[in-house]
Coordinates of C-alpha atoms and ligand atoms in Angstrom, one line a residue:
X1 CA 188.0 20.7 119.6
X2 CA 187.5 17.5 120.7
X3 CA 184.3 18.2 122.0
X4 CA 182.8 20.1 118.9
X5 CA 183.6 17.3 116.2
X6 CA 181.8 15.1 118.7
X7 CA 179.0 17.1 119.1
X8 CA 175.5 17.6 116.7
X9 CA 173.0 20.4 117.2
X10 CA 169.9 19.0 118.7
X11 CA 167.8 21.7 117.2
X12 CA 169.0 21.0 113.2
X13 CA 168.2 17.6 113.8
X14 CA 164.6 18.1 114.7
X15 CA 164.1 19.1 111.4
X16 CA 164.2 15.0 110.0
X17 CA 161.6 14.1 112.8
X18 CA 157.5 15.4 111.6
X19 CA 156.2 14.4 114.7
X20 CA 158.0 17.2 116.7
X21 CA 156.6 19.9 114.7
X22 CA 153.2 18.7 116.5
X23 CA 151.7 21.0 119.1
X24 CA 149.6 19.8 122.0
X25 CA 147.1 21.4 124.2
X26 CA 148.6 25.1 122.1
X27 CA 152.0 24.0 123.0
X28 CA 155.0 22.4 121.1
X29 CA 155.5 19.2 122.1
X30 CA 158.7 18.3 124.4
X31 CA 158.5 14.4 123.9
X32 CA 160.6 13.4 126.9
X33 CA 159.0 9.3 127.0
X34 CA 162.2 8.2 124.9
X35 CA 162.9 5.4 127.1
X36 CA 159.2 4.0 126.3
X37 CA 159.5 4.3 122.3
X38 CA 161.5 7.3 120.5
X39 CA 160.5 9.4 117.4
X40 CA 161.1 8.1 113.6
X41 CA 162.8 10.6 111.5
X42 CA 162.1 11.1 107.6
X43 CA 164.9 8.6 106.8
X44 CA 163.3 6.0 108.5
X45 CA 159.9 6.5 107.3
X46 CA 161.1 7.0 103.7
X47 CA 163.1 3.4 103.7
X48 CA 160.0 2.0 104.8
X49 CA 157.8 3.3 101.7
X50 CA 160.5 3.1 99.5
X51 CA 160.2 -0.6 100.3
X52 CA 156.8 -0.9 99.9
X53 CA 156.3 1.3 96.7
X54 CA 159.5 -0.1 95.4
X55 CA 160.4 -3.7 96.5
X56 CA 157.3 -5.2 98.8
X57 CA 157.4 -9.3 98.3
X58 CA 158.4 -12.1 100.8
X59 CA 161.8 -13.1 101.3
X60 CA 163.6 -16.0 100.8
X61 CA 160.9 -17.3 98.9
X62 CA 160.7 -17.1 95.2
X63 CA 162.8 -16.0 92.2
X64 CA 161.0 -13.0 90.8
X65 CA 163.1 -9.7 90.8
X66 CA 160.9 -8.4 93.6
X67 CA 161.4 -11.2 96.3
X68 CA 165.2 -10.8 95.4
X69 CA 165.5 -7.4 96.2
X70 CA 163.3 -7.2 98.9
X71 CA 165.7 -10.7 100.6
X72 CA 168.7 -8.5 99.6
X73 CA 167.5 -6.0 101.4
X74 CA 166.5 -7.2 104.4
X75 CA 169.6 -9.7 104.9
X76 CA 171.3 -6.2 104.5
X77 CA 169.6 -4.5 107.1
X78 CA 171.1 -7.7 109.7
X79 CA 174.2 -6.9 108.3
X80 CA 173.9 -3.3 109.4
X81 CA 172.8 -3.9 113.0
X82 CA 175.6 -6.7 113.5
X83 CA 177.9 -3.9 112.7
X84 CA 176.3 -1.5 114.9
X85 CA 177.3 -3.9 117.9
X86 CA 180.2 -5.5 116.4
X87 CA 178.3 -9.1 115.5
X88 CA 178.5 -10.7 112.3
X89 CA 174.7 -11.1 110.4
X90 CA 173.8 -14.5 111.2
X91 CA 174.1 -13.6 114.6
X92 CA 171.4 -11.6 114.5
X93 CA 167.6 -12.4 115.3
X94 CA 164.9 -9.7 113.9
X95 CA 162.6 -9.9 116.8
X96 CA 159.1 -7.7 117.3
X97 CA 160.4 -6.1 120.1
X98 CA 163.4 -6.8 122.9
X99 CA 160.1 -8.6 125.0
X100 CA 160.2 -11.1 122.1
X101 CA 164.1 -11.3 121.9
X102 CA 164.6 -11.8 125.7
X103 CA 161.5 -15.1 125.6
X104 CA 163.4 -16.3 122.9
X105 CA 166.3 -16.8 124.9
X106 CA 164.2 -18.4 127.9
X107 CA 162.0 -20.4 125.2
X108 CA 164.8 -21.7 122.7
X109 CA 167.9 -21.8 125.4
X110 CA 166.4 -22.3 129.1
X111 CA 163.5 -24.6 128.5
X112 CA 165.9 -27.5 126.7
X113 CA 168.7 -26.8 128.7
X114 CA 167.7 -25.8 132.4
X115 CA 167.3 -29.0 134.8
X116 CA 165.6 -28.5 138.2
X117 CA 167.7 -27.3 140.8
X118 CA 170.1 -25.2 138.4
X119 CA 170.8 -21.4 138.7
X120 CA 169.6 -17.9 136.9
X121 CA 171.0 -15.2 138.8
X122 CA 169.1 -12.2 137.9
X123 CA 169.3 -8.6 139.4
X124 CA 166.1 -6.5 141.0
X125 CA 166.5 -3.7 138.4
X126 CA 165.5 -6.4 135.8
X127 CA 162.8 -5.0 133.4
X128 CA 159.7 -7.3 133.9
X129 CA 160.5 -8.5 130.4
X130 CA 163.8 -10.3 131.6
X131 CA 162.1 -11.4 135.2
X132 CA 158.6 -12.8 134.1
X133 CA 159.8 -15.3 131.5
X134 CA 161.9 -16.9 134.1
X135 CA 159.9 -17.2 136.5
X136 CA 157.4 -19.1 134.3
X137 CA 160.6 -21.1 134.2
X138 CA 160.9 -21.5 137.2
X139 CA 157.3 -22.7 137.7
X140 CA 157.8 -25.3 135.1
X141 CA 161.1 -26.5 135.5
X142 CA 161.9 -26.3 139.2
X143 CA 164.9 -23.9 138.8
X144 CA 165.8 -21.4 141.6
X145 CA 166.1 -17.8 140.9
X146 CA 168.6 -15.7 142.4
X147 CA 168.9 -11.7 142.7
X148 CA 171.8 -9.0 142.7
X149 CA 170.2 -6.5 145.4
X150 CA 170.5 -2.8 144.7
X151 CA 171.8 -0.2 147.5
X152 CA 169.4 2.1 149.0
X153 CA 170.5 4.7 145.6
X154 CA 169.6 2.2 143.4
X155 CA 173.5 0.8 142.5
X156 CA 174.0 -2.5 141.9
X157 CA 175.6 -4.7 145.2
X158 CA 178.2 -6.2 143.3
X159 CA 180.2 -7.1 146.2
X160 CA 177.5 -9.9 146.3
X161 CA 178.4 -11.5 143.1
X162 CA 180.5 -13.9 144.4
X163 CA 178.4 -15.4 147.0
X164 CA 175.7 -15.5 144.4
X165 CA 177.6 -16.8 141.9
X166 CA 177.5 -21.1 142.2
X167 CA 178.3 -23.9 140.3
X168 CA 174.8 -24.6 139.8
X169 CA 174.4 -21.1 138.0
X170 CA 173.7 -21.8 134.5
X171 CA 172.8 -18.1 133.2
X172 CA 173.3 -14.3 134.5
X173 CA 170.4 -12.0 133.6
X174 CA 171.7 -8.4 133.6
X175 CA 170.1 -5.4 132.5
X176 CA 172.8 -3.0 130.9
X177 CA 171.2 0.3 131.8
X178 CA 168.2 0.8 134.0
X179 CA 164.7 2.0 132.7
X180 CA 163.6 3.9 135.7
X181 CA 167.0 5.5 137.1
X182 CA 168.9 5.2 133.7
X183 CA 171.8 4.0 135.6
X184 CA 174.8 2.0 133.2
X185 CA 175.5 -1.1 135.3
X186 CA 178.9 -2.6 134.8
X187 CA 177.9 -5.6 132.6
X188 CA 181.8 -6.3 132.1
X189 CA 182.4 -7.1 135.5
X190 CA 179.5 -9.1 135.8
X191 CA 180.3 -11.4 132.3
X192 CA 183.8 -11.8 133.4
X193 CA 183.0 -13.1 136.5
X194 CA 179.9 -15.4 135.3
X195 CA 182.3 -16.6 132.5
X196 CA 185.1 -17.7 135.3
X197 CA 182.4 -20.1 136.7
X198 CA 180.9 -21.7 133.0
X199 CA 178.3 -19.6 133.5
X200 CA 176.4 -17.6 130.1
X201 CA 175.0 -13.9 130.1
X202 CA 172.2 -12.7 129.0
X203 CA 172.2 -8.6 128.7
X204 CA 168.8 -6.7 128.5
X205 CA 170.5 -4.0 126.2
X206 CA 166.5 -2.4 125.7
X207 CA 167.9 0.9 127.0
X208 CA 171.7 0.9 126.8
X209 CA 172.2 -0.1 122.6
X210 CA 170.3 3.1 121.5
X211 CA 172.4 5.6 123.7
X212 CA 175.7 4.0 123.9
X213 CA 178.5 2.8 122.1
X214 CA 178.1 -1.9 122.4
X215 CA 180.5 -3.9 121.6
X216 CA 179.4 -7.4 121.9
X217 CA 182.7 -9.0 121.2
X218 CA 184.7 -6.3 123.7
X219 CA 181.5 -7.0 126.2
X220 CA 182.3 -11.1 125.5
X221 CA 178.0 -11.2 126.5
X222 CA 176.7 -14.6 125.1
X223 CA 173.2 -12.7 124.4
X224 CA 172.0 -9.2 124.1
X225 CA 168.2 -8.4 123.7
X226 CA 167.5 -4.9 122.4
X227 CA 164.2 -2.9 120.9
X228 CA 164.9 -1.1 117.7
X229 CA 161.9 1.3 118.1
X230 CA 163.6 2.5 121.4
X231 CA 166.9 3.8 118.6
X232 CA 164.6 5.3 115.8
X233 CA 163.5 2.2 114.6
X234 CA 159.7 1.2 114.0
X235 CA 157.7 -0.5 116.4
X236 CA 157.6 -4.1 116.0
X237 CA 161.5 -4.1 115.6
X238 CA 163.8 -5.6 117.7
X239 CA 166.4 -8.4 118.5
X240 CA 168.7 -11.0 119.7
X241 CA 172.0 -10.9 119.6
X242 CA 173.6 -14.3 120.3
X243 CA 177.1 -16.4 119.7
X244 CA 177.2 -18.2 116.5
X245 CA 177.6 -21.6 118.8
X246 CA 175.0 -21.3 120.7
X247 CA 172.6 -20.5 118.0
X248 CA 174.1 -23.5 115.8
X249 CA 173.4 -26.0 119.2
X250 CA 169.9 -24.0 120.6
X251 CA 166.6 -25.4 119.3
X252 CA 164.4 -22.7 117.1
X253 CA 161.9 -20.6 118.8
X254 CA 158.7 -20.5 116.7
X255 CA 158.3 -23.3 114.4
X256 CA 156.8 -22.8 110.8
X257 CA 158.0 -21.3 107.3
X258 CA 161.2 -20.3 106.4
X259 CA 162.8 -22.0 109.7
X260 CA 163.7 -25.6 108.3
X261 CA 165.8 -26.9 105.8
X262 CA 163.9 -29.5 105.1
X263 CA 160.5 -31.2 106.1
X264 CA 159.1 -34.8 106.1
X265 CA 156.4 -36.4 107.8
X266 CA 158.5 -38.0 110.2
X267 CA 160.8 -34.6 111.1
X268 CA 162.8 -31.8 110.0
X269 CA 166.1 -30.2 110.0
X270 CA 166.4 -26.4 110.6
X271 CA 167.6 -23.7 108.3
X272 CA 171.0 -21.8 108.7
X273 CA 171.8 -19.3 110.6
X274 CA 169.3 -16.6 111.8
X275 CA 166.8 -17.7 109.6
X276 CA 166.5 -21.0 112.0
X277 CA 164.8 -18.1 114.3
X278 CA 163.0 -16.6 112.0
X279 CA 159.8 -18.5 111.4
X280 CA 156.9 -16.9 109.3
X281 CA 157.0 -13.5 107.0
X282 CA 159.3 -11.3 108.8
X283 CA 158.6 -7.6 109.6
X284 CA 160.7 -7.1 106.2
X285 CA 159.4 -3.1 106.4
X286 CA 160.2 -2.7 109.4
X287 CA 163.7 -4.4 109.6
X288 CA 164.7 -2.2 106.3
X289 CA 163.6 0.7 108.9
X290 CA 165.9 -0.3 111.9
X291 CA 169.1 -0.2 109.5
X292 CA 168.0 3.2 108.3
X293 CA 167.7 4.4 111.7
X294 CA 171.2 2.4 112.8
X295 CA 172.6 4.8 109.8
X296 CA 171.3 7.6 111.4
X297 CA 172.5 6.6 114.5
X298 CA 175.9 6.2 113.3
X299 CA 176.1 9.3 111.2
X300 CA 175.4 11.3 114.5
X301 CA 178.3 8.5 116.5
X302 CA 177.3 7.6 119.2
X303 CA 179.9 9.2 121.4
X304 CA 178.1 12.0 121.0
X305 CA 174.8 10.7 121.0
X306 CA 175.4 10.2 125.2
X307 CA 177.4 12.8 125.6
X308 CA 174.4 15.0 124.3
X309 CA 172.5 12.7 126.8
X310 CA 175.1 13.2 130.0
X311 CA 174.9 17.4 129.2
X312 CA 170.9 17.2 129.3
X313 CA 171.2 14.4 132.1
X314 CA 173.3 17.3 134.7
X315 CA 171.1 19.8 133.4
X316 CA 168.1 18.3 134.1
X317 CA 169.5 16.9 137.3
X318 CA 170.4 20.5 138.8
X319 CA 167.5 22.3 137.5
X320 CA 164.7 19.5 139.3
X321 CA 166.4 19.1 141.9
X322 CA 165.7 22.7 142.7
X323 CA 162.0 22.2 143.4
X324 CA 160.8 21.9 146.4
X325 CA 159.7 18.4 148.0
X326 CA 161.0 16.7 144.7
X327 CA 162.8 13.5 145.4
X328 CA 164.8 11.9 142.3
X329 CA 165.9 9.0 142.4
X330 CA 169.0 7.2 141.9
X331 CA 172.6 8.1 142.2
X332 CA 173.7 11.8 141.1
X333 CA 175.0 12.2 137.1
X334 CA 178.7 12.5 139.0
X335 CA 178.4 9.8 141.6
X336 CA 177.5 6.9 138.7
X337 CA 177.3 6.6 135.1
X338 CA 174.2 7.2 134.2
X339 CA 171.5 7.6 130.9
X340 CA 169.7 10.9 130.2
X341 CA 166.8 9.2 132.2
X342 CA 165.2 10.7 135.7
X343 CA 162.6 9.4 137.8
X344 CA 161.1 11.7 140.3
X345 CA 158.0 12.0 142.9
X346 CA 156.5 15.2 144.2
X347 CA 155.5 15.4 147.7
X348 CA 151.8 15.1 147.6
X349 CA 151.4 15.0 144.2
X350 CA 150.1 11.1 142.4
X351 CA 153.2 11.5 139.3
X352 CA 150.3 10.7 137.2
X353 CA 148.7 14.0 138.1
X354 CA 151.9 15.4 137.8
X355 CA 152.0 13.4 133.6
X356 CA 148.3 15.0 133.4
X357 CA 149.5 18.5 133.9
X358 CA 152.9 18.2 132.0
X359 CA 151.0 16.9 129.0
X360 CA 148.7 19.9 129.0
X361 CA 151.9 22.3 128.6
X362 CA 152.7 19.5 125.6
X363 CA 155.5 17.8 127.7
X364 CA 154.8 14.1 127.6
X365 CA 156.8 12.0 130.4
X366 CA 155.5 8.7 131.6
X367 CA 154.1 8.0 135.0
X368 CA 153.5 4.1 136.7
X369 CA 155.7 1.7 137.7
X370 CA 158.0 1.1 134.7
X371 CA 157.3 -2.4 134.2
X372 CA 160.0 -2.7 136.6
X373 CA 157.8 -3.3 140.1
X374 CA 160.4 -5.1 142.2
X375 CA 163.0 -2.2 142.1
X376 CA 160.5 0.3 142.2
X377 CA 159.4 -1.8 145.7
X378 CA 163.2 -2.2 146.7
X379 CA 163.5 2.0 146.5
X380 CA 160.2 2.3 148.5
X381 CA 157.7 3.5 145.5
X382 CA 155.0 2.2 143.6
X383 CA 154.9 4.8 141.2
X384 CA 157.7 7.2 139.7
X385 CA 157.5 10.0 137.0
X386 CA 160.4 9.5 135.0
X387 CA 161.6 12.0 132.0
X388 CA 163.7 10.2 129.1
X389 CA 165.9 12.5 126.6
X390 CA 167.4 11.6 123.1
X391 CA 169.0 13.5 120.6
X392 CA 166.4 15.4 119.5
X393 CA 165.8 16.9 123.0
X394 CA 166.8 20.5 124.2
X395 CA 167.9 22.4 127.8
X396 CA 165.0 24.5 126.1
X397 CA 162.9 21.4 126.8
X398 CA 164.4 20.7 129.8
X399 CA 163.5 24.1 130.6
X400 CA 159.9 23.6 130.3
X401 CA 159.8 20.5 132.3
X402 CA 161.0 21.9 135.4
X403 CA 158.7 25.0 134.8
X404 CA 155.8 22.5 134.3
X405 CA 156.9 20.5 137.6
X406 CA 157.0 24.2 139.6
X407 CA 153.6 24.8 138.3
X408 CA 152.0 21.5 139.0
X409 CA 153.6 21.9 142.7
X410 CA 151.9 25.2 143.0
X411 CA 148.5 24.1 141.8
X412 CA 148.6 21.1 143.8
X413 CA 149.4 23.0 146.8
X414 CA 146.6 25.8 145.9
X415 CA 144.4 22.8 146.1
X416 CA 145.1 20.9 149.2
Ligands
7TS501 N1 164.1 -4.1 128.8 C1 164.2 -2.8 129.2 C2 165.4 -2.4 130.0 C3 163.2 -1.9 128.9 O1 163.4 -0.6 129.3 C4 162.1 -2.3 128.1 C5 161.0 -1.4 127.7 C6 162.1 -3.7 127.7 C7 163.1 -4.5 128.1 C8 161.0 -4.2 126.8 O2 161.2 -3.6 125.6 P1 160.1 -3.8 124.4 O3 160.9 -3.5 123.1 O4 159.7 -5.2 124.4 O5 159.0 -2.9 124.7 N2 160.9 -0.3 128.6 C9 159.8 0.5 128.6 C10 159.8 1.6 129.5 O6 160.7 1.9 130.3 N3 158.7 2.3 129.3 O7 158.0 1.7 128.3 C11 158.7 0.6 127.9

């Protein structure tokens, strides 16, 4: 019973998204790249042009009807995200993307407070988004960088923590769930323990906030960076989630409009809460978006949305891992919690051959390195194809991959 409140049908829900009625190459489309940038149903789209058609004018800017309703508006839609992870509004940063929210962090946090010879302990899963900016940090401040290792499936080592862990470790960059093997690390574990040495955390929630429930009190994370166009959202939508204190002592980010209180030639003083972070016009549009797709997301619950995941995760799992010379990669849906995410390689087959084919049978995946080059180099690969599922996804779908990956073996072999 249980089970069937929790659940939605995939296949009614299709109906809100345009884009899937698309064919390609004579095919309907199976859109399986959701961990790059998911679909936009109707309810997004429409909040976006009812905004425009209805309400377009800068916020927090003048007193005409229209810039009132649009600033209503878009203070609303912060409102609705900080209650999608359990934050209040002015703890929340409209970003472009979670790229932007993560270099926020490392711009407005790390290069005041970080003195050479203190401590980030990152891990090797990190998304290049959450490695790079540090180690430009690095570079200019003379800080040391430490890594979490993975175990030959991919898991976190987090028997290492400890050793790792110093009193000269001033931040803990985790990513919650992994972009190439989808697997949900135990950020808990690692907060509490970072926390027990005065240590802050930054999670990379890019992949976990749009397919499971966050809590970022119950989590007690001092920053969570996430992409709203990865959870319906438009692109050009993301943000930062961080503790009131620390955004009341942090300096801003981007300088400019909109971020000071007040200005005079000799200084100024910064505005309140998140608007201190939010210099220039916003992405108004596209932040009224995000909270139309956080109340789609929470109309489905998001219980369900991973549980619809987890069921199209095993299925997926079982079916590929039928075909011969496939390796997949990472630990098995029952050995680990893990997303509706798989990365694979086919013996003798480049996995952007493999994309090439797919996408002429209309099933998009990605192929490369996932932006995530160190762990790809830790699980011996430079390049992985890697299928990503949301709600709108199938077994139908699933079906068709595993066809497609069968076929592409065959031709490949035919070929060779
Ligand atoms: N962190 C993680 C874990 C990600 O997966 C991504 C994007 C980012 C950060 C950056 O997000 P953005 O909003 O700035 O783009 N990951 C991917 C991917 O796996 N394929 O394309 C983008």
């Amino acid at each position: 019973m249980t089970e069937i409140m929790r659940g939605f049908d995939p296949d009614a829900l299709r109906k809100d998204f345009p884009i899937l009625a698309r064919r390609i190459g004579g095919r309907p489309l199976a859109y399986l790249d959701n961990a790059a940038t998911t679909q936009k149903p109707r309810q997004v789209l429409e909040a976006m042009r009812e905004f425009y058609e209805q309400r377009n004018a800068n916020v927090h800017r003048a007193v005409h009807t229209l810039s009132h309703e649009a600033t209503l508006a878009y203070e609303a839609a912060h409102q609705r995200v900080a209650e999608f992870i359990g934050a209040s509004p002015e703890e929340i940063i409209f970003t472009r993307n979670a790229t932007e929210a993560l270099n926020l962090v490392a711009y407005a946090w790390g290069l005041w407070e970080l003195r050479e010879g203190d401590e980030v302990l990152l891990t090797v899963m990190e998304h290049h988004s959450n490695l790079v900016p540090w180690l430009a940090l690095r570079r200019l401040k003379g800080i040391s960088l430490k890594f979490i290792d993975v175990d030959d499936r991919g898991r976190l080592r987090l028997e290492e923590l400890t050793r790792l862990l110093s009193s000269r470790t001033r931040l803990v960059g985790c990513i919650y769930a992994s972009n190439v093997l989808g697997t949900i690390n135990p950020v808990e574990e690692i907060i509490a323990a970072a926390h027990r040495i005065g240590a802050l955390v930054l999670v990379d929630g890019a992949q976990a906030v749009p397919h499971i429930p966050v809590d970022v009190r119950g989590l007690d994370c001092d920053f969570l960076a996430a992409s709203g166009h990865k959870m319906l959202g438009p692109t050009g939508t993301g943000f930062l989630y961080a503790k009131r204190e620390l955004l009341e002592e942090m300096e801003p980010f981007l300088y400019g409009g909109d971020m000071i209180e007040t200005v005079t030639l000799e200084g100024a003083t910064w505005n309140r809460l998140p608007w201190k972070f939010e210099a220039g016009t916003a992405n108004i549009a596209g932040g009224i978006g995000l909270a139309a797709a956080v109340d789609y997301l929470e109309g489905l619950g998001m219980e369900a949305v991973y549980d619809h995941e987890r069921r199209l995760l095993e299925f997926a799992w079982e079916r590929l891992a039928k075909v011969e010379g496939i390796r997949l990669y990472g630990p098995a849906p029952d050995e680990a919690p893990r997303l509706g995410i798989i990365s694979f390689n086919l013996e003798g087959v480049h996995p952007h051959d493999l994309a090439m084919v797919l996408d002429s049978e209309g099933i998009a995946i990605r192929s490369g390195h996932h932006c995530a080059q160190p762990l790809m180099a830790r699980l011996g690969m430079e390049f992985a194809a890697r299928a990503s599922f949301y709600i709108y996804n199938t077994e139908e779908e699933v079906e068709r991959l595993a066809a497609g990956v069968e076929e592409a073996k065959a031709a490949f072999r035919v070929r060779s």
